[in-house]
Coordinates of C-alpha atoms in Angstrom, one line a residue:
X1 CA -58.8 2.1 12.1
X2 CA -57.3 4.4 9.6
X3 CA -54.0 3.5 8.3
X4 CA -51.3 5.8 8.5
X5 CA -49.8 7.7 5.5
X6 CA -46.3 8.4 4.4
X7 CA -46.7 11.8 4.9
X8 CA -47.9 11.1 8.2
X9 CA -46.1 8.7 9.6
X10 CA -41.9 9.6 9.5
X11 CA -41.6 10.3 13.0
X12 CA -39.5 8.5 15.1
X13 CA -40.5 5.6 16.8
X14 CA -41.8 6.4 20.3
X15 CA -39.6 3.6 21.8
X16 CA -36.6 4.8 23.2
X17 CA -34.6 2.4 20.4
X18 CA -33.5 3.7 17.2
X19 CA -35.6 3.2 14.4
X20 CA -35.5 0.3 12.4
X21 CA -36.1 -1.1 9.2
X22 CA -39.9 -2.7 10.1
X23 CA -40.4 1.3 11.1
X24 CA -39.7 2.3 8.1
X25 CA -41.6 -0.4 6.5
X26 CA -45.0 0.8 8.3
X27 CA -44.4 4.4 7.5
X28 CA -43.8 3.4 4.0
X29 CA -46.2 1.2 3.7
X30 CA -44.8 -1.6 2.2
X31 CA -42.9 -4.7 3.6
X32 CA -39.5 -5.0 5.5
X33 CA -38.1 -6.8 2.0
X34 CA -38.7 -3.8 0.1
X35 CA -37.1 -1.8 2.9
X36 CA -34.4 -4.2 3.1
X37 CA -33.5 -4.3 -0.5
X38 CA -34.3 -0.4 -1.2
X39 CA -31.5 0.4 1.6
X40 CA -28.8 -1.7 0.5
X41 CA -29.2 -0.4 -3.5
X42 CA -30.2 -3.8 -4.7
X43 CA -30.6 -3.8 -8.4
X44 CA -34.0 -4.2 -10.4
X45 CA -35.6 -5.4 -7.1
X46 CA -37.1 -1.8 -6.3
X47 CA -38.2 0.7 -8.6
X48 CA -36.3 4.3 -8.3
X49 CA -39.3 6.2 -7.2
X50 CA -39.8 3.6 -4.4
X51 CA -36.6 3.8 -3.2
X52 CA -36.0 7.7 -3.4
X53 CA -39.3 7.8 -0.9
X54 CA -37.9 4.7 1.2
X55 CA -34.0 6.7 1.7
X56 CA -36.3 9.9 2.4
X57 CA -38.1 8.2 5.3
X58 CA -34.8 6.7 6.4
X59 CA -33.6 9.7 6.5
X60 CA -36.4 11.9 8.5
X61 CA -36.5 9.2 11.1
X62 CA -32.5 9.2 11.7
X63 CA -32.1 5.6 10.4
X64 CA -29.0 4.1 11.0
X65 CA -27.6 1.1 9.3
X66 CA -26.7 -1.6 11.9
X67 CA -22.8 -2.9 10.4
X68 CA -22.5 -5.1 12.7
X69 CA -25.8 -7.4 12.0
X70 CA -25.1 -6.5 8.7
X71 CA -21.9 -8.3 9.0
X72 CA -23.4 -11.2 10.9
X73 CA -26.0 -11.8 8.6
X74 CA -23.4 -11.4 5.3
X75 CA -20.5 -13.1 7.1
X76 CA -18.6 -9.8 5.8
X77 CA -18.3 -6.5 7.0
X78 CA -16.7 -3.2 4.8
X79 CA -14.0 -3.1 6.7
X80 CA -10.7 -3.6 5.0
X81 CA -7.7 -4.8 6.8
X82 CA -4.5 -3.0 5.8
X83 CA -1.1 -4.3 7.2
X84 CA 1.9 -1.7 7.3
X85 CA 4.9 -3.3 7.9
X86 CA 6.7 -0.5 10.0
X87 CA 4.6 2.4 10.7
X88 CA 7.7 4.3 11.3
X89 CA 9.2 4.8 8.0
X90 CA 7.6 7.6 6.4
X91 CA 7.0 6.1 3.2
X92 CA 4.2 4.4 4.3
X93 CA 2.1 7.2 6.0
X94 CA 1.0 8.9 2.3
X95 CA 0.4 5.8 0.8
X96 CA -1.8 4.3 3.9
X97 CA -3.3 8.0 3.4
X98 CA -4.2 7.8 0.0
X99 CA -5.6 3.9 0.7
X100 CA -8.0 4.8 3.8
X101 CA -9.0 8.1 1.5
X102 CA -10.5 6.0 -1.3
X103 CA -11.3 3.3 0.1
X104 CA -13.9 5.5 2.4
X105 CA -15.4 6.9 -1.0
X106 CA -15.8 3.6 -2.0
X107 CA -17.7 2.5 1.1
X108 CA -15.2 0.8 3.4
X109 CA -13.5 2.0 6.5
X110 CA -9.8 0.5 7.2
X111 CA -8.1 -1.2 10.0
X112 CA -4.6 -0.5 10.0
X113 CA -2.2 -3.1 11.9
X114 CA 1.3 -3.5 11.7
X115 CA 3.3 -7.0 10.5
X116 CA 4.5 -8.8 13.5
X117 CA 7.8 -10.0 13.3
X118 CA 7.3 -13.1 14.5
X119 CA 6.4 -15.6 11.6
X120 CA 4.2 -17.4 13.8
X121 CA 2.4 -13.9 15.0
X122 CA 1.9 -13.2 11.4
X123 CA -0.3 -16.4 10.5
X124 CA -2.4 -15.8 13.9
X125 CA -2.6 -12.2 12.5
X126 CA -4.5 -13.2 9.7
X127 CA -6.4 -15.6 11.4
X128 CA -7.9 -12.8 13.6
X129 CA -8.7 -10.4 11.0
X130 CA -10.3 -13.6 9.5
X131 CA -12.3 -13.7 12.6
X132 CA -13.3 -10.7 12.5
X133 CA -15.0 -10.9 9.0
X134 CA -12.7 -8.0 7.6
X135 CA -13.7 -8.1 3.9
X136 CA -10.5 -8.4 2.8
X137 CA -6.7 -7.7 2.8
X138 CA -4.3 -5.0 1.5
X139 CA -0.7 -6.3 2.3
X140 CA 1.6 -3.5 2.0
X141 CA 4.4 -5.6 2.2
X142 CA 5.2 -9.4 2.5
X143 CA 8.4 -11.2 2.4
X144 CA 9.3 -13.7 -0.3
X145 CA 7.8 -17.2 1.0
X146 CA 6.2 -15.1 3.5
X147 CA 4.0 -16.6 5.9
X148 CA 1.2 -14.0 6.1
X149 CA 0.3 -14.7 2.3
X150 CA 0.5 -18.6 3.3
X151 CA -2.0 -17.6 6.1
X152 CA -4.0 -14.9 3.4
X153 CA -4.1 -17.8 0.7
X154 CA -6.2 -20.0 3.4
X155 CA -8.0 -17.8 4.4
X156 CA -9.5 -16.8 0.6
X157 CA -10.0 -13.4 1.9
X158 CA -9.9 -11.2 -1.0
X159 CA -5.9 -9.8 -1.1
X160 CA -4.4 -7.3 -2.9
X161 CA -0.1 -6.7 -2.4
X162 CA 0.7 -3.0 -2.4
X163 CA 3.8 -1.8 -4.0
X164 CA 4.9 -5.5 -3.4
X165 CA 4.4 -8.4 -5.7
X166 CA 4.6 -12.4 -4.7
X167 CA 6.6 -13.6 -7.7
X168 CA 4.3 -16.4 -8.5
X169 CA 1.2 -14.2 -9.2
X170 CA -1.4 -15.9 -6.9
X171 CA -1.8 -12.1 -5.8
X172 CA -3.6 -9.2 -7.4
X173 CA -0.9 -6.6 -6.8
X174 CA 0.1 -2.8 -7.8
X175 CA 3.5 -2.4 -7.9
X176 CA 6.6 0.0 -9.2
X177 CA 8.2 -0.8 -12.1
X178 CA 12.0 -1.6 -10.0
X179 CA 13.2 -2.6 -13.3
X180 CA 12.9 1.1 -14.6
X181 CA 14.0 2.7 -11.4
X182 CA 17.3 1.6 -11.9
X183 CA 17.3 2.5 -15.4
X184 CA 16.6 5.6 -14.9
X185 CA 19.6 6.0 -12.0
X186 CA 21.8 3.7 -13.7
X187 CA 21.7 6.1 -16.4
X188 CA 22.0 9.6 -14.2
X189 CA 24.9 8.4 -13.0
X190 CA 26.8 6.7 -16.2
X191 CA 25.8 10.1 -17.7
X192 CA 27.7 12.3 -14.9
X193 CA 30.3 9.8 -15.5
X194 CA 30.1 7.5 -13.3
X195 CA 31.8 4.0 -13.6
X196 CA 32.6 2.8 -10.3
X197 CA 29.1 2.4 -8.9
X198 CA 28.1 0.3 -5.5
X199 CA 24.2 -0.8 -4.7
X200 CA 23.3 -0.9 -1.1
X201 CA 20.5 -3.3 -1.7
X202 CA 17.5 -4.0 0.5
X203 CA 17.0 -7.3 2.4
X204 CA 16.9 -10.3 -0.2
X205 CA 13.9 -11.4 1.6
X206 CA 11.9 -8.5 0.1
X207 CA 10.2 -8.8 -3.1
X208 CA 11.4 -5.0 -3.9
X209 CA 14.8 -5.3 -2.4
X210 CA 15.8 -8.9 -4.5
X211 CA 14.4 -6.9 -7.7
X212 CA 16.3 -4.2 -7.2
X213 CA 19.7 -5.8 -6.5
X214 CA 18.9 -8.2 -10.1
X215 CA 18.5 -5.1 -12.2
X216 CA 21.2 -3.0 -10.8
X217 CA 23.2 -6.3 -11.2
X218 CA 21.8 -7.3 -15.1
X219 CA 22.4 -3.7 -15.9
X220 CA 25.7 -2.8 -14.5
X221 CA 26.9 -5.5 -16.9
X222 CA 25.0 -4.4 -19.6
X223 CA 26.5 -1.1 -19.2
X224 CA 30.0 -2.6 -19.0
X225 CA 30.4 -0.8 -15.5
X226 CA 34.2 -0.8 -14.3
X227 CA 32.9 -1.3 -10.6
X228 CA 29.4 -3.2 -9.3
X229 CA 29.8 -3.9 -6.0
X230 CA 26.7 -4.9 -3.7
X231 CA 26.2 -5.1 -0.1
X232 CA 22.6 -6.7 1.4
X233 CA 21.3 -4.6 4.3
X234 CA 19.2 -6.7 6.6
X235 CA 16.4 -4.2 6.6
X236 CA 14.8 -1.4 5.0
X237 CA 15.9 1.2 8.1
X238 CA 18.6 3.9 8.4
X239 CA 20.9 1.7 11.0
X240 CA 20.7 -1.0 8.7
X241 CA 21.8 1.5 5.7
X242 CA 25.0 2.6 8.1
X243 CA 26.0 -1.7 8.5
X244 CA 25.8 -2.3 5.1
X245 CA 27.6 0.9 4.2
X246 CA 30.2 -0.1 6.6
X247 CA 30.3 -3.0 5.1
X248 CA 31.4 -1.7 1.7
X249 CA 34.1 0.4 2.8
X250 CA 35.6 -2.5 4.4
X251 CA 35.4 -4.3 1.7
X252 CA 37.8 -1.6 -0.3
X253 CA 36.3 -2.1 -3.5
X254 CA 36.1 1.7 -5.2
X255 CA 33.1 3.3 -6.1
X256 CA 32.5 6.9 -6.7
X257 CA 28.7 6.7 -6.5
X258 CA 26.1 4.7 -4.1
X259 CA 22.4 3.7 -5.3
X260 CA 20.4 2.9 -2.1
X261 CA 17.2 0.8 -2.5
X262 CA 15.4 3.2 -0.4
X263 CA 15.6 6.3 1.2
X264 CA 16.3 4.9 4.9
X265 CA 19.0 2.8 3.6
X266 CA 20.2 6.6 1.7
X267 CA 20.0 8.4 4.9
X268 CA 22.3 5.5 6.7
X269 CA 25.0 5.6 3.9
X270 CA 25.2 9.5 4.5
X271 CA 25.8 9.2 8.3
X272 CA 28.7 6.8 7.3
X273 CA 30.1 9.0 4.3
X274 CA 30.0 11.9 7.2
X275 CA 31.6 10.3 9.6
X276 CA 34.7 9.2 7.1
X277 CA 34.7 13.2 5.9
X278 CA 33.8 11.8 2.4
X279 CA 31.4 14.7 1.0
X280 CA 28.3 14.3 -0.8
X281 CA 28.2 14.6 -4.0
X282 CA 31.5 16.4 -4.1
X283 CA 33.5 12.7 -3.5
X284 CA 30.2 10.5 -3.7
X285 CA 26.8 10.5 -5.3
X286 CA 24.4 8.9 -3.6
X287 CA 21.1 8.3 -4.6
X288 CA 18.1 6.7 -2.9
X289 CA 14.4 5.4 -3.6
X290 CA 10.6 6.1 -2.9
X291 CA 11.1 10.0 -2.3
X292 CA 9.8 9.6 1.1
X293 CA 8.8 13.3 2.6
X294 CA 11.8 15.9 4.2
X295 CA 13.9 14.0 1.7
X296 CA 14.6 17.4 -0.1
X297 CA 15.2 19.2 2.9
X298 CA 18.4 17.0 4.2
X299 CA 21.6 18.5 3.5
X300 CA 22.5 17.7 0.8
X301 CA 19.0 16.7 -0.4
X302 CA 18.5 13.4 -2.2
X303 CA 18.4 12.3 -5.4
X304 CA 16.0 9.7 -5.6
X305 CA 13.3 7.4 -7.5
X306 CA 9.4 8.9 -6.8
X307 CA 7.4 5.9 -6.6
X308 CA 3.4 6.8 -8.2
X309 CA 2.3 6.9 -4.1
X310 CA -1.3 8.6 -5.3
X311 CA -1.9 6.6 -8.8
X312 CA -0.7 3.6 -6.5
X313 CA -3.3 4.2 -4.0
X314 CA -6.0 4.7 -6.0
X315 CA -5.2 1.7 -8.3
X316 CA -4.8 -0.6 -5.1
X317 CA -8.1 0.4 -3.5
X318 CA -9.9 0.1 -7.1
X319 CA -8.2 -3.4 -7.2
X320 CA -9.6 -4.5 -3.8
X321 CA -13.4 -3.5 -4.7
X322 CA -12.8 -5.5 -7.9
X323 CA -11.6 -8.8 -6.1
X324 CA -14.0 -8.4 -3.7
X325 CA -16.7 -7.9 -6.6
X326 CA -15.3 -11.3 -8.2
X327 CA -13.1 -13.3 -6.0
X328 CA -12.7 -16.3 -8.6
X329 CA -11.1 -13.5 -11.2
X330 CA -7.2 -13.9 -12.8
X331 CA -5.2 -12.1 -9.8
X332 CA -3.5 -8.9 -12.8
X333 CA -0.8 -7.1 -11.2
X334 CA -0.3 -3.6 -12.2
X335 CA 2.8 -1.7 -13.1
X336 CA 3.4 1.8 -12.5
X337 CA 6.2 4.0 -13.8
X338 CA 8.7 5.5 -11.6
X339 CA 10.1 9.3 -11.7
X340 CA 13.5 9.8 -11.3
X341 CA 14.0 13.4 -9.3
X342 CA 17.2 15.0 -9.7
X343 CA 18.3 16.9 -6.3
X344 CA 21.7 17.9 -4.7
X345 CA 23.4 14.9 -3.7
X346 CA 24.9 13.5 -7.3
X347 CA 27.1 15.3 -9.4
X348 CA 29.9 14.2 -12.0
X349 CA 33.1 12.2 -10.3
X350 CA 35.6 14.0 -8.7
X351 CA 39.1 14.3 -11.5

């Protein structure tokens, strides 16, 4: 019997299955190996001619990559697991965006899931994702002494934190440089004239929150501020914001300007300055953090630190490939520097 050609032979299977790799292999003429290796760009194993013939073939028969027995056989699939902490604040919907975006040009889809609150619920989190052979972990916020990174740790899934670090650097994580966003509002304010300055700081829990509250505190001294006074909110949210802010007008200690470790926490302080007829920025800056979107468009609109969202996206999904390419690497965090943008809501102290 005459064998078949190439040329001759890139029909599709007259099963009623999809066409496999061993089809391909007999229209190609060479062995499933070849086919296997040609497919999944293994290096110096195939020659380029060989393999530009193989992916044409492929190709003409509607080949499909099976993930799923890829992932059996490799114990690991492309899918990366990214956990959003509260898919309600808007700050995290562009940088989730921007993750998903090049992570896809890099070759892995995402699963987005949000942190339980729980402790326990976080630890059987991980464990699931575990289970389902995710290829890894972008955290997109952990507590200090968290128990999902006690659960990622065990699990030796490649991790990477996102626009949160650990501390102890047993993370590769991109982060904002919190230590220059408060320089940079620090010294807005001082330069309207501001010396009576309160920090509604995020939970103490939070990497970003306790970072925050240390270099507002380090530099109010520095700048030999009249007035530092700093209430903890107990979350990242607008009705936390409104507590805390309540909190430090009860507390009767004068301020003439309020730095808010994010834009939530901002939008809280503003209901409460409302409320008490205290007008923005006529009686009170206030100034808040991330520039999360429709920011500008509140009246008045915010003042605030823009975090690198795209730079930080890219850099985090680069990151991932790279601890995924070589797990027993140094976890390296990367810094990125902040923006300060200058709206409608601070101006110099009222006489």
């Amino acid at each position: 019997m005459k064998r078949a050609s190439p040329e001759n032979s890139t029909s599709k299977p007259e099963s009623n299955g999809s066409p496999t790799i061993t089809d391909i292999a007999l229209a190609a003429g060479v062995n499933v190996a070849t086919v296997s290796r040609a497919l999944r760009g293994v290096p110096g194993k195939v020659s380029a001619r060989r393999r530009e013939e193989i992916e044409r073939i492929a190709r003409e028969m509607g080949y499909r990559p099976n993930a799923l027995a890829a992932s059996l056989r490799t114990r690991q699939s492309n899918l990366a697991a990214i956990i959003v902490p509260d898919l309600g604040n808007p700050v995290f919907g562009p940088m989730v965006q921007g993750i998903e975006r090049s992570l896809r040009a890099r070759g892995h889809l995402s699963l987005i899931v949000q942190t339980p609150s729980d402790p326990k619920e976080r630890e059987s989190l991980i464990v699931a994702l575990a289970s389902r052979q995710v290829s890894g972990l972008m955290i997109l916020a952990a507590e200090n002494h968290d128990p999902l990174l006690h659960a990622a740790r065990r699990s030796n899934l490649p991790t990477v934190l996102v626009n949160r670090g650990s501390g102890d650097r047993q993370f590769a994580a991109v982060v904002n440089d919190d230590r220059e966003s408060v320089r940079q509002v620090l010294e807005h304010l001082t330069g309207l004239g501001h010396r009576h300055i309160a920090h509604v700081a995020g939970p103490g829990t939070s990497s970003t929150g306790s970072a925050r509250r240390v270099a507002f505190e380090q530099m109010a001294r520095e700048l030999n501020l009249t007035t530092s006074t700093v209430v903890e909110s107990l979350a990242f949210t607008r009705e936390a914001g409104r507590a805390a802010t309540e909190q430090l007008m009860a507390d009767g200690a004068p301020f003439t300007a309020i730095f808010a470790a994010n834009d939530l926490l901002a939008l809280g302080a503003l209901d409460v300055l409302r409320a008490r007829k205290l007008a923005v920025p006529a009686q009170v800056s206030l100034v808040g953090h991330n520039d999360m979107p429709l920011v500008d468009l509140i009246n008045p609109p915010l003042t605030t630190v823009r975090i690198a969202l795209e730079e930080m996206s890219e850099q985090a999904a680069a990151l991932f490939i790279e601890r995924i390419d070589s797990p027993d690497a140094t976890p390296i965090t990367r810094m990125l520097l902040p923006t300060l943008v200058v709206r409608e809501s601070t101006a110099p102290p009222a006489a």
